Amino acid sequence: MINFLFEREIGRSNERKERWDQINRNFHHLDLSVYRQIQTYNKGPINQMDIDVAENRYLLSVSGDGVIQIYDLYENLLNNKINENRNEEVFTNKIEFQPILNINRKNSQIQNNVNQYSNTLLKGISTCQWYPMDTGMFFTGGLDGCVDIWDTNEAMISQTFNLEYHINSISYSIINSSSLTIAAATADQKVRICDIRTNSSVHCLTGHRESVIAVKWSPYSPYLIATGSKDKTIRLWDVRRSDTFLLAFDQYNGGSDSIASSSNDSSTFSDMNENSDRNNLKQTKRYRQKLHKPNTIQSGKNSVLEKKKDQIQQYSHNQGVRREVPFAHNGTITSLAWTPDGEHIVSTGNDSKIHLWDVQKGKKVLVDYPHSHNVNKIPNQMSLSSDGKYIIHPNSRTIHVYETATGKLVRQLKGHFERVNCCVYYQYDEAIISGSNDRLILYWDTSNDDQNENIEFIKQSKKDNLEKQSSLLYNHDDSDEENNNNSNSNINNNNNNINKIISTQNPTLPDEDNWSDEEQN
């Protein structure tokens, strides 16, 4: 510690680098928390969660039985109870997070009674999101086809959009505060843009051939939306345009350009619509898919379209164009996530693959993420760390943490009993919170590693104290023995001195008989 302070004082240490190193160490030591536990009262699977952007404090979770739970991740930290474990002599702060708001959507009534279908709920909630500017409002999407706007303070639905098809995902722009619009991915092959001010669907993004599973608004631009569908495609849209999408990602990076349609392309498509001769179709490279199968559709004289004229006449031009949109995965796209800088998109599909996409170039970054597992065609929620360096991916019953740039598997978290549906990153505590079909919400942090360090520290402290005490006792015994020897020697010296003094004062006469008979006479 002293060395670190000295290096910081002379300007040798980099605080930002130290912070990054600490975050990296935390990700490498993540495990199930031994101090924190989240209590749930739902009877269905946890489908999705969200932590508010405004305060980074409140956790919102929705479940398949229509229960909405909100947790205060700060208040319980202040009101925690200290439990003492005398066996290990370790003081731990065991925190149980209780929901501060528990809503059963079946019993919720609409304040303004706009939609009669939402008075009672027969199906669960599939997706949720906080209003980015304030925690007084949040959004949910249900399997009954309704997008609900909730008043947090009143715990009531204030507004509802009935989109008729069940909602797979919703997204609200976190940077555009002026436009109160929600993007909803539905099962009817369209993405609906709902305006809260007018209480209506103002725009539809049309182009997918099957139901849209994932939708995410760009964190950098208020006009860009990424969508993923069951048709295996990922498309980038500009909400200001109504004709077509901007970009379609190709997992094989086929062609030199992935931009969908510029103004010139629109005129080209209109000309192709007017021309009924299939031999004169000149399709742009932007819709051309690389030949990986013998029956892949191509343009040209020797193409499959030319060989099967009878079948081709049954298709319209728009169907032919949509058939040639490149595939981003070999299966259903189940989740999308933007990096914080808006430069890349991370996608996952039921082909058990994770792809990283460069938005500017429109191509896949050649990074392999090993041991990923996802075989379900239903939506799941993966997330990224606050700096975008780590991917948190639901991997069946486990959670995998990858390095975004290298694809290295950093940590594998085991603790759930059934399939994990959602993961969120909690920036304040540098922890991960996950929800699963086992109806549990688990908290993952470095407390287990910290506890082991505390135990080792206490053991080492005990050992040092014992050694210190033994050394003190040994020194004390040596000093006592030395003092005894000194005292004995002093006593002997004193006795000798006394004898000398006595001998000088009382001299002893010689024991001799000097008397004679003559003297007696």
Short mmCIF file of C-alpha atoms in Angstrom, two decimals:
data_model
loop_
_atom_site.label_atom_id
_atom_site.label_comp_id
_atom_site.label_asym_id
_atom_site.label_seq_id
_atom_site.Cartn_x
_atom_site.Cartn_y
_atom_site.Cartn_z
CA MET A 1 0.00 0.00 0.00
CA ILE A 2 2.84 2.38 0.87
CA ASN A 3 4.53 1.60 -2.43
CA PHE A 4 1.30 2.31 -4.30
CA LEU A 5 0.88 5.67 -2.52
CA PHE A 6 4.48 6.55 -3.25
CA GLU A 7 4.10 5.67 -6.96
CA ARG A 8 0.92 7.73 -7.15
CA GLU A 9 2.66 10.63 -5.43
CA ILE A 10 5.52 10.73 -7.91
CA GLY A 11 3.13 10.19 -10.85
CA ARG A 12 4.30 6.72 -11.78
CA SER A 13 0.93 4.96 -11.36
CA ASN A 14 -2.10 5.36 -13.65
CA GLU A 15 -5.36 5.45 -11.70
CA ARG A 16 -7.44 4.63 -14.76
CA LYS A 17 -5.29 1.61 -15.53
CA GLU A 18 -5.52 0.51 -11.91
CA ARG A 19 -9.30 0.78 -12.13
CA TRP A 20 -9.41 -1.33 -15.30
CA ASP A 21 -7.14 -3.92 -13.74
CA GLN A 22 -9.43 -4.10 -10.72
CA ILE A 23 -12.49 -4.66 -12.95
CA ASN A 24 -10.63 -7.38 -14.85
CA ARG A 25 -9.68 -9.10 -11.60
CA ASN A 26 -13.29 -8.95 -10.42
CA PHE A 27 -14.59 -10.61 -13.59
CA HIS A 28 -12.03 -13.38 -13.24
CA HIS A 29 -13.16 -14.10 -9.65
CA LEU A 30 -16.95 -13.88 -9.98
CA ASP A 31 -18.94 -16.47 -8.07
CA LEU A 32 -22.27 -16.90 -6.32
CA SER A 33 -22.53 -14.27 -3.62
CA VAL A 34 -22.26 -15.41 -0.01
CA TYR A 35 -23.41 -12.05 1.38
CA ARG A 36 -26.32 -11.05 -0.87
CA GLN A 37 -29.54 -12.87 -1.66
CA ILE A 38 -32.58 -11.70 -3.63
CA GLN A 39 -35.96 -12.97 -2.45
CA THR A 40 -38.57 -13.71 -5.13
CA TYR A 41 -42.31 -14.29 -4.75
CA ASN A 42 -43.27 -15.21 -8.30
CA LYS A 43 -44.54 -18.61 -9.41
CA GLY A 44 -43.35 -18.36 -13.00
CA PRO A 45 -39.97 -18.10 -14.72
CA ILE A 46 -38.03 -14.84 -14.63
CA ASN A 47 -38.20 -13.64 -18.24
CA GLN A 48 -36.33 -10.35 -18.18
CA MET A 49 -34.76 -7.78 -15.86
CA ASP A 50 -33.53 -4.21 -16.06
CA ILE A 51 -31.57 -1.80 -13.83
CA ASP A 52 -32.49 1.85 -14.16
CA VAL A 53 -30.07 4.14 -15.96
CA ALA A 54 -31.04 7.29 -14.05
CA GLU A 55 -29.88 6.20 -10.58
CA ASN A 56 -28.40 2.73 -11.16
CA ARG A 57 -30.30 1.65 -8.07
CA TYR A 58 -33.59 -0.13 -8.80
CA LEU A 59 -33.88 -3.64 -10.23
CA LEU A 60 -37.01 -4.42 -12.27
CA SER A 61 -37.97 -8.03 -12.97
CA VAL A 62 -40.94 -9.60 -14.76
CA SER A 63 -42.05 -13.20 -14.79
CA GLY A 64 -44.20 -15.57 -16.78
CA ASP A 65 -47.05 -15.47 -14.25
CA GLY A 66 -47.56 -11.71 -14.66
CA VAL A 67 -45.75 -10.64 -11.48
CA ILE A 68 -43.63 -7.47 -11.51
CA GLN A 69 -41.08 -6.98 -8.72
CA ILE A 70 -38.90 -3.95 -8.00
CA TYR A 71 -35.90 -4.10 -5.65
CA ASP A 72 -33.98 -1.25 -4.07
CA LEU A 73 -30.33 -2.26 -4.23
CA TYR A 74 -29.25 0.70 -2.04
CA GLU A 75 -31.69 0.72 0.86
CA ASN A 76 -30.93 -2.82 1.91
CA LEU A 77 -27.23 -2.00 1.98
CA LEU A 78 -27.90 0.64 4.63
CA ASN A 79 -30.27 -1.49 6.72
CA ASN A 80 -28.29 -4.71 6.69
CA LYS A 81 -27.97 -7.00 9.67
CA ILE A 82 -24.57 -8.13 10.88
CA ASN A 83 -24.31 -11.83 11.63
CA GLU A 84 -21.34 -13.23 13.49
CA ASN A 85 -20.04 -16.69 12.72
CA ARG A 86 -17.97 -17.61 15.77
CA ASN A 87 -16.70 -20.87 14.31
CA GLU A 88 -14.70 -19.13 11.59
CA GLU A 89 -14.53 -15.79 13.44
CA VAL A 90 -15.50 -13.98 10.23
CA PHE A 91 -17.91 -11.05 10.36
CA THR A 92 -20.21 -11.09 7.34
CA ASN A 93 -22.93 -8.70 6.21
CA LYS A 94 -25.74 -10.97 5.05
CA ILE A 95 -28.16 -8.93 2.95
CA GLU A 96 -31.56 -10.17 1.80
CA PHE A 97 -33.10 -7.96 -0.85
CA GLN A 98 -36.87 -7.80 -0.45
CA PRO A 99 -39.08 -6.30 -3.19
CA ILE A 100 -40.21 -2.79 -2.37
CA LEU A 101 -42.98 -3.13 -4.96
CA ASN A 102 -44.74 -6.35 -5.90
CA ILE A 103 -47.40 -6.04 -8.62
CA ASN A 104 -49.66 -8.75 -9.96
CA ARG A 105 -50.63 -7.59 -13.42
CA LYS A 106 -53.77 -9.72 -13.38
CA ASN A 107 -55.27 -7.49 -10.71
CA SER A 108 -54.09 -4.17 -12.13
CA GLN A 109 -56.65 -1.81 -13.61
CA ILE A 110 -56.00 0.83 -16.23
CA GLN A 111 -56.35 4.34 -14.89
CA ASN A 112 -57.87 5.84 -17.99
CA ASN A 113 -59.53 2.60 -19.15
CA VAL A 114 -58.20 2.98 -22.68
CA ASN A 115 -58.06 -0.71 -23.48
CA GLN A 116 -60.55 -3.19 -22.11
CA TYR A 117 -58.35 -6.17 -22.94
CA SER A 118 -55.81 -5.21 -20.27
CA ASN A 119 -58.19 -5.09 -17.32
CA THR A 120 -57.38 -8.70 -16.58
CA LEU A 121 -54.33 -10.59 -17.70
CA LEU A 122 -54.45 -14.21 -18.79
CA LYS A 123 -50.83 -14.44 -19.94
CA GLY A 124 -47.44 -13.50 -18.56
CA ILE A 125 -44.98 -10.69 -19.19
CA SER A 126 -42.13 -11.27 -21.61
CA THR A 127 -40.10 -8.05 -21.53
CA CYS A 128 -39.55 -4.85 -19.54
CA GLN A 129 -37.53 -1.65 -19.45
CA TRP A 130 -37.17 1.39 -17.22
CA TYR A 131 -37.86 4.87 -18.53
CA PRO A 132 -34.26 6.12 -18.90
CA MET A 133 -34.82 9.65 -17.59
CA ASP A 134 -36.81 8.88 -14.44
CA THR A 135 -37.73 5.89 -12.30
CA GLY A 136 -41.32 7.07 -12.04
CA MET A 137 -42.24 5.16 -15.19
CA PHE A 138 -41.41 1.80 -16.76
CA PHE A 139 -42.63 -0.29 -19.70
CA THR A 140 -43.66 -3.93 -20.05
CA GLY A 141 -44.66 -6.14 -22.94
CA GLY A 142 -46.92 -9.14 -22.51
CA LEU A 143 -47.82 -12.31 -24.31
CA ASP A 144 -51.34 -10.90 -24.67
CA GLY A 145 -50.06 -8.40 -27.25
CA CYS A 146 -50.12 -5.33 -25.00
CA VAL A 147 -47.35 -2.83 -24.30
CA ASP A 148 -48.13 -1.21 -20.95
CA ILE A 149 -46.88 2.11 -19.58
CA TRP A 150 -46.68 1.91 -15.78
CA ASP A 151 -46.77 4.62 -13.14
CA THR A 152 -44.28 3.45 -10.53
CA ASN A 153 -45.60 5.62 -7.70
CA GLU A 154 -49.20 4.49 -8.17
CA ALA A 155 -48.30 0.92 -9.23
CA MET A 156 -50.92 1.25 -11.96
CA ILE A 157 -51.08 1.02 -15.74
CA SER A 158 -51.47 4.51 -17.14
CA GLN A 159 -51.45 3.68 -20.85
CA THR A 160 -51.67 0.60 -23.07
CA PHE A 161 -50.93 -0.20 -26.71
CA ASN A 162 -52.78 -3.25 -27.99
CA LEU A 163 -50.70 -4.66 -30.86
CA GLU A 164 -52.74 -7.89 -31.15
CA TYR A 165 -49.66 -10.14 -31.45
CA HIS A 166 -47.62 -11.18 -28.45
CA ILE A 167 -44.65 -8.97 -27.63
CA ASN A 168 -41.19 -10.54 -27.78
CA SER A 169 -39.11 -7.48 -26.96
CA ILE A 170 -39.39 -3.73 -26.43
CA SER A 171 -36.79 -0.96 -26.55
CA TYR A 172 -36.75 2.71 -25.65
CA SER A 173 -33.95 5.05 -26.72
CA ILE A 174 -31.77 5.98 -23.75
CA ILE A 175 -30.43 9.15 -25.42
CA ASN A 176 -33.52 10.62 -27.08
CA SER A 177 -35.58 12.31 -24.37
CA SER A 178 -37.72 14.41 -26.71
CA SER A 179 -39.25 11.56 -28.72
CA LEU A 180 -41.50 9.42 -26.52
CA THR A 181 -41.50 6.36 -28.77
CA ILE A 182 -41.19 2.67 -27.97
CA ALA A 183 -40.06 0.03 -30.46
CA ALA A 184 -41.89 -3.29 -30.02
CA ALA A 185 -40.87 -6.56 -31.66
CA THR A 186 -43.99 -8.65 -32.29
CA ALA A 187 -44.86 -12.02 -33.77
CA ASP A 188 -46.41 -10.52 -36.92
CA GLN A 189 -43.10 -9.94 -38.79
CA LYS A 190 -43.20 -6.22 -38.02
CA VAL A 191 -41.59 -3.83 -35.59
CA ARG A 192 -44.11 -1.30 -34.29
CA ILE A 193 -43.08 2.20 -33.24
CA CYS A 194 -45.53 3.41 -30.57
CA ASP A 195 -45.86 7.08 -29.65
CA ILE A 196 -46.76 7.67 -26.01
CA ARG A 197 -48.05 11.20 -26.67
CA THR A 198 -50.57 10.15 -29.31
CA ASN A 199 -51.29 6.69 -27.85
CA SER A 200 -50.96 5.05 -31.26
CA SER A 201 -48.61 3.07 -33.46
CA VAL A 202 -47.09 5.71 -35.72
CA HIS A 203 -44.69 3.61 -37.79
CA CYS A 204 -44.03 0.00 -38.86
CA LEU A 205 -40.67 -1.47 -39.88
CA THR A 206 -41.60 -4.08 -42.46
CA GLY A 207 -39.25 -6.56 -44.08
CA HIS A 208 -38.76 -9.60 -41.90
CA ARG A 209 -40.34 -12.82 -43.12
CA GLU A 210 -41.02 -14.28 -39.68
CA SER A 211 -41.68 -12.98 -36.21
CA VAL A 212 -39.21 -10.50 -34.77
CA ILE A 213 -37.57 -11.73 -31.57
CA ALA A 214 -35.16 -8.96 -30.56
CA VAL A 215 -35.09 -5.19 -30.97
CA LYS A 216 -32.53 -2.72 -29.59
CA TRP A 217 -32.25 1.02 -29.99
CA SER A 218 -28.76 2.37 -30.62
CA PRO A 219 -27.08 4.00 -27.58
CA TYR A 220 -25.32 6.41 -29.92
CA SER A 221 -27.92 7.48 -32.48
CA PRO A 222 -31.60 8.19 -31.68
CA TYR A 223 -32.67 7.00 -35.14
CA LEU A 224 -30.98 3.60 -35.50
CA ILE A 225 -32.67 0.35 -34.48
CA ALA A 226 -31.30 -3.18 -34.75
CA THR A 227 -33.70 -6.13 -35.07
CA GLY A 228 -33.29 -9.89 -35.08
CA SER A 229 -35.85 -12.39 -36.30
CA LYS A 230 -36.72 -16.03 -36.71
CA ASP A 231 -35.81 -15.64 -40.39
CA LYS A 232 -32.14 -15.73 -39.26
CA THR A 233 -31.46 -12.13 -40.29
CA ILE A 234 -30.29 -9.06 -38.38
CA ARG A 235 -31.24 -5.74 -39.89
CA LEU A 236 -30.39 -2.14 -39.10
CA TRP A 237 -33.13 0.44 -39.58
CA ASP A 238 -33.42 4.22 -39.74
CA VAL A 239 -36.79 5.17 -38.27
CA ARG A 240 -36.90 8.28 -40.45
CA ARG A 241 -37.18 6.09 -43.54
CA SER A 242 -40.21 4.03 -44.41
CA ASP A 243 -39.04 2.20 -47.53
CA THR A 244 -36.53 -0.41 -46.36
CA PHE A 245 -33.77 -1.20 -43.91
CA LEU A 246 -30.26 0.23 -44.04
CA LEU A 247 -28.11 -2.81 -43.49
CA ALA A 248 -28.36 -6.59 -43.31
CA PHE A 249 -25.54 -8.47 -41.62
CA ASP A 250 -23.98 -11.44 -43.41
CA GLN A 251 -22.25 -14.10 -41.30
CA TYR A 252 -20.01 -14.95 -44.29
CA ASN A 253 -19.19 -11.30 -45.08
CA GLY A 254 -20.26 -11.83 -48.68
CA GLY A 255 -19.87 -8.89 -51.06
CA SER A 256 -18.01 -5.64 -50.59
CA ASP A 257 -20.95 -3.64 -49.27
CA SER A 258 -23.79 -4.47 -46.89
CA ILE A 259 -25.79 -1.27 -47.10
CA ALA A 260 -29.29 -2.17 -48.16
CA SER A 261 -30.75 0.56 -50.31
CA SER A 262 -29.67 4.06 -51.14
CA SER A 263 -31.69 6.44 -53.23
CA ASN A 264 -30.26 4.89 -56.40
CA ASP A 265 -31.27 1.45 -55.23
CA SER A 266 -34.88 2.57 -54.78
CA SER A 267 -35.08 3.70 -58.40
CA THR A 268 -33.45 0.45 -59.51
CA PHE A 269 -36.05 -1.57 -57.63
CA SER A 270 -38.91 0.41 -59.16
CA ASP A 271 -37.50 -0.23 -62.62
CA MET A 272 -37.29 -3.94 -61.84
CA ASN A 273 -40.88 -3.91 -60.72
CA GLU A 274 -42.01 -2.54 -64.06
CA ASN A 275 -39.92 -5.04 -66.02
CA SER A 276 -41.54 -8.46 -66.18
CA ASP A 277 -38.62 -10.23 -67.84
CA ARG A 278 -36.62 -12.13 -65.20
CA ASN A 279 -33.56 -12.36 -67.45
CA ASN A 280 -33.06 -8.58 -67.21
CA LEU A 281 -33.06 -8.49 -63.42
CA LYS A 282 -29.85 -6.94 -62.20
CA GLN A 283 -29.88 -7.43 -58.49
CA THR A 284 -27.50 -5.40 -56.43
CA LYS A 285 -24.64 -6.91 -54.48
CA ARG A 286 -26.26 -5.71 -51.31
CA TYR A 287 -28.88 -8.47 -51.53
CA ARG A 288 -26.66 -11.14 -53.02
CA GLN A 289 -25.97 -14.08 -50.77
CA LYS A 290 -22.75 -16.02 -51.07
CA LEU A 291 -23.09 -19.44 -52.66
CA HIS A 292 -22.83 -22.02 -49.89
CA LYS A 293 -25.50 -24.45 -51.11
CA PRO A 294 -26.24 -25.88 -54.56
CA ASN A 295 -29.77 -24.48 -54.51
CA THR A 296 -28.89 -20.97 -53.37
CA ILE A 297 -30.76 -18.35 -55.36
CA GLN A 298 -28.59 -16.22 -57.64
CA SER A 299 -29.11 -13.83 -60.50
CA GLY A 300 -27.87 -14.43 -64.04
CA LYS A 301 -28.57 -16.65 -67.04
CA ASN A 302 -27.55 -19.91 -65.36
CA SER A 303 -29.26 -19.18 -62.06
CA VAL A 304 -31.92 -21.19 -60.32
CA LEU A 305 -34.40 -18.43 -61.20
CA GLU A 306 -33.75 -18.98 -64.93
CA LYS A 307 -34.00 -22.78 -64.70
CA LYS A 308 -37.32 -22.71 -62.84
CA LYS A 309 -39.36 -20.10 -64.68
CA ASP A 310 -42.64 -21.74 -63.85
CA GLN A 311 -41.95 -21.55 -60.12
CA ILE A 312 -40.47 -18.09 -60.23
CA GLN A 313 -43.59 -16.63 -61.83
CA GLN A 314 -45.46 -17.41 -58.62
CA TYR A 315 -43.24 -15.06 -56.61
CA SER A 316 -43.43 -11.29 -56.58
CA HIS A 317 -40.37 -9.11 -56.87
CA ASN A 318 -40.43 -8.20 -53.17
CA GLN A 319 -40.44 -11.86 -52.20
CA GLY A 320 -37.47 -12.49 -54.43
CA VAL A 321 -35.55 -9.62 -52.84
CA ARG A 322 -36.39 -10.76 -49.33
CA ARG A 323 -35.30 -14.31 -50.07
CA GLU A 324 -31.81 -13.03 -50.83
CA VAL A 325 -31.22 -11.10 -47.61
CA PRO A 326 -28.09 -12.69 -46.10
CA PHE A 327 -28.29 -14.78 -42.96
CA ALA A 328 -26.62 -13.55 -39.79
CA HIS A 329 -27.05 -16.88 -37.99
CA ASN A 330 -28.01 -20.39 -38.93
CA GLY A 331 -30.96 -20.19 -36.58
CA THR A 332 -33.31 -17.84 -34.78
CA ILE A 333 -31.73 -14.67 -33.40
CA THR A 334 -32.66 -14.63 -29.73
CA SER A 335 -30.84 -11.59 -28.35
CA LEU A 336 -29.03 -8.41 -29.39
CA ALA A 337 -26.80 -6.03 -27.44
CA TRP A 338 -25.06 -2.81 -28.47
CA THR A 339 -21.64 -1.84 -27.18
CA PRO A 340 -21.71 1.43 -25.21
CA ASP A 341 -19.98 3.36 -28.01
CA GLY A 342 -22.53 2.17 -30.58
CA GLU A 343 -19.80 0.84 -32.89
CA HIS A 344 -20.56 -2.88 -32.53
CA ILE A 345 -23.50 -5.23 -31.99
CA VAL A 346 -23.34 -8.60 -30.25
CA SER A 347 -25.88 -11.21 -31.32
CA THR A 348 -26.72 -14.73 -30.26
CA GLY A 349 -28.94 -17.35 -31.88
CA ASN A 350 -30.23 -20.84 -31.36
CA ASP A 351 -27.40 -22.12 -33.56
CA SER A 352 -25.27 -21.85 -30.38
CA LYS A 353 -23.17 -19.07 -31.86
CA ILE A 354 -22.23 -15.59 -30.69
CA HIS A 355 -21.31 -13.02 -33.35
CA LEU A 356 -19.71 -9.60 -33.07
CA TRP A 357 -20.67 -7.11 -35.80
CA ASP A 358 -18.98 -3.92 -36.95
CA VAL A 359 -21.82 -1.48 -37.58
CA GLN A 360 -19.78 0.98 -39.65
CA LYS A 361 -18.42 -1.66 -42.03
CA GLY A 362 -21.49 -3.88 -41.90
CA LYS A 363 -19.38 -7.00 -41.44
CA LYS A 364 -18.78 -9.67 -38.85
CA VAL A 365 -15.67 -9.38 -36.72
CA LEU A 366 -13.80 -12.67 -36.88
CA VAL A 367 -13.88 -13.57 -33.20
CA ASP A 368 -14.76 -17.04 -31.93
CA TYR A 369 -16.64 -17.43 -28.64
CA PRO A 370 -16.16 -21.09 -27.61
CA HIS A 371 -18.51 -23.38 -25.71
CA SER A 372 -21.61 -21.23 -26.20
CA HIS A 373 -24.86 -23.17 -26.00
CA ASN A 374 -28.31 -21.91 -27.01
CA VAL A 375 -30.82 -24.23 -28.67
CA ASN A 376 -34.09 -22.47 -27.78
CA LYS A 377 -36.03 -20.26 -30.16
CA ILE A 378 -37.44 -18.03 -27.46
CA PRO A 379 -35.98 -14.63 -26.47
CA ASN A 380 -33.22 -14.42 -23.91
CA GLN A 381 -31.31 -11.46 -22.53
CA MET A 382 -27.55 -11.12 -22.63
CA SER A 383 -25.71 -8.00 -21.53
CA LEU A 384 -22.35 -6.29 -21.68
CA SER A 385 -20.21 -4.71 -19.01
CA SER A 386 -20.31 -0.95 -18.62
CA ASP A 387 -17.17 -0.54 -20.74
CA GLY A 388 -18.22 -3.18 -23.29
CA LYS A 389 -15.16 -5.35 -22.70
CA TYR A 390 -17.07 -8.38 -21.41
CA ILE A 391 -20.09 -10.29 -22.72
CA ILE A 392 -22.43 -11.93 -20.19
CA HIS A 393 -24.21 -14.72 -22.03
CA PRO A 394 -26.96 -17.07 -20.73
CA ASN A 395 -25.62 -20.51 -21.55
CA SER A 396 -28.34 -23.06 -20.77
CA ARG A 397 -28.13 -23.55 -16.98
CA THR A 398 -24.86 -21.66 -16.69
CA ILE A 399 -23.62 -18.16 -17.44
CA HIS A 400 -20.54 -17.58 -19.57
CA VAL A 401 -18.43 -14.44 -19.38
CA TYR A 402 -16.36 -13.71 -22.49
CA GLU A 403 -13.87 -11.06 -23.45
CA THR A 404 -15.51 -9.13 -26.27
CA ALA A 405 -12.37 -8.43 -28.28
CA THR A 406 -10.69 -11.85 -28.04
CA GLY A 407 -13.55 -14.27 -27.34
CA LYS A 408 -11.72 -15.75 -24.36
CA LEU A 409 -13.95 -17.57 -21.88
CA VAL A 410 -13.17 -15.77 -18.63
CA ARG A 411 -15.64 -17.31 -16.20
CA GLN A 412 -18.32 -20.00 -16.11
CA LEU A 413 -20.95 -19.41 -13.42
CA LYS A 414 -22.97 -22.35 -12.12
CA GLY A 415 -25.84 -22.05 -9.67
CA HIS A 416 -29.18 -22.20 -11.47
CA PHE A 417 -31.18 -25.41 -11.69
CA GLU A 418 -32.90 -24.64 -15.00
CA ARG A 419 -32.30 -22.59 -18.13
CA VAL A 420 -31.09 -19.03 -17.57
CA ASN A 421 -33.27 -16.46 -19.35
CA CYS A 422 -31.71 -13.09 -18.53
CA CYS A 423 -28.56 -11.45 -17.21
CA VAL A 424 -27.87 -7.83 -16.28
CA TYR A 425 -24.66 -6.14 -15.19
CA TYR A 426 -24.81 -4.09 -11.98
CA GLN A 427 -22.19 -1.40 -12.40
CA TYR A 428 -22.24 -0.04 -8.84
CA ASP A 429 -21.17 -3.33 -7.25
CA GLU A 430 -19.49 -4.75 -10.38
CA ALA A 431 -21.78 -7.75 -10.09
CA ILE A 432 -24.06 -9.85 -12.29
CA ILE A 433 -27.74 -10.53 -11.58
CA SER A 434 -29.43 -13.41 -13.40
CA GLY A 435 -32.94 -14.85 -13.70
CA SER A 436 -33.96 -18.35 -14.69
CA ASN A 437 -36.81 -20.78 -15.24
CA ASP A 438 -36.21 -22.04 -11.69
CA ARG A 439 -37.91 -18.78 -10.51
CA LEU A 440 -34.72 -17.63 -8.79
CA ILE A 441 -32.79 -14.38 -9.10
CA LEU A 442 -29.13 -14.94 -8.22
CA TYR A 443 -26.49 -12.38 -7.33
CA TRP A 444 -22.91 -12.97 -8.54
CA ASP A 445 -19.96 -11.03 -7.13
CA THR A 446 -16.48 -11.51 -5.65
CA SER A 447 -17.64 -11.95 -2.05
CA ASN A 448 -16.69 -15.63 -2.01
CA ASP A 449 -13.14 -14.80 -3.00
CA ASP A 450 -13.09 -11.92 -0.52
CA GLN A 451 -14.29 -14.22 2.26
CA ASN A 452 -11.53 -16.71 1.49
CA GLU A 453 -9.02 -13.88 1.61
CA ASN A 454 -10.43 -12.76 4.96
CA ILE A 455 -10.18 -16.28 6.35
CA GLU A 456 -6.60 -16.58 5.15
CA PHE A 457 -5.83 -13.17 6.60
CA ILE A 458 -7.30 -14.15 9.97
CA LYS A 459 -5.40 -17.44 9.98
CA GLN A 460 -2.18 -15.65 9.13
CA SER A 461 -2.88 -13.05 11.82
CA LYS A 462 -3.46 -15.82 14.37
CA LYS A 463 -0.27 -17.51 13.33
CA ASP A 464 1.69 -14.29 13.61
CA ASN A 465 0.19 -13.56 17.03
CA LEU A 466 1.06 -17.04 18.29
CA GLU A 467 4.61 -16.71 17.03
CA LYS A 468 4.87 -13.30 18.64
CA GLN A 469 3.53 -14.59 21.95
CA SER A 470 5.83 -17.61 21.91
CA SER A 471 8.81 -15.41 21.15
CA LEU A 472 7.86 -13.12 24.03
CA LEU A 473 7.55 -16.08 26.41
CA TYR A 474 10.89 -17.46 25.28
CA ASN A 475 12.57 -14.11 25.78
CA HIS A 476 10.93 -13.79 29.19
CA ASP A 477 12.22 -17.22 30.29
CA ASP A 478 15.71 -16.39 29.12
CA SER A 479 15.65 -13.11 30.97
CA ASP A 480 14.43 -14.81 34.18
CA GLU A 481 17.16 -17.42 34.01
CA GLU A 482 19.78 -14.77 33.41
CA ASN A 483 18.45 -12.73 36.31
CA ASN A 484 18.57 -15.79 38.59
CA ASN A 485 22.15 -16.48 37.61
CA ASN A 486 23.10 -12.89 38.21
CA SER A 487 21.38 -12.88 41.59
CA ASN A 488 23.14 -16.10 42.66
CA SER A 489 26.48 -14.74 41.64
CA ASN A 490 25.76 -11.55 43.54
CA ILE A 491 24.83 -13.51 46.66
CA ASN A 492 28.03 -15.51 46.50
CA ASN A 493 30.06 -12.38 46.05
CA ASN A 494 28.33 -10.79 49.01
CA ASN A 495 29.02 -13.82 51.22
CA ASN A 496 32.65 -13.76 50.29
CA ASN A 497 32.89 -10.10 51.07
CA ILE A 498 31.26 -10.62 54.47
CA ASN A 499 33.63 -13.40 55.34
CA LYS A 500 36.56 -11.21 54.43
CA ILE A 501 35.30 -8.42 56.63
CA ILE A 502 34.76 -10.75 59.58
CA SER A 503 38.18 -12.24 59.17
CA THR A 504 39.82 -8.83 59.29
CA GLN A 505 37.96 -7.65 62.38
CA ASN A 506 38.28 -10.86 64.49
CA PRO A 507 41.60 -12.45 63.71
CA THR A 508 41.86 -16.03 64.89
CA LEU A 509 44.69 -16.97 67.20
CA PRO A 510 46.85 -19.91 66.37
CA ASP A 511 45.95 -22.98 68.32
CA GLU A 512 49.39 -23.64 69.88
CA ASP A 513 50.39 -24.62 73.41
CA ASN A 514 53.33 -22.34 74.35
CA TRP A 515 53.24 -22.92 78.15
CA SER A 516 56.07 -24.77 79.84
CA ASP A 517 56.60 -26.35 83.24
CA GLU A 518 59.29 -23.91 84.15
CA GLU A 519 56.92 -20.99 83.89
CA GLN A 520 54.47 -22.71 86.19
CA ASN A 521 57.04 -23.20 88.80
#
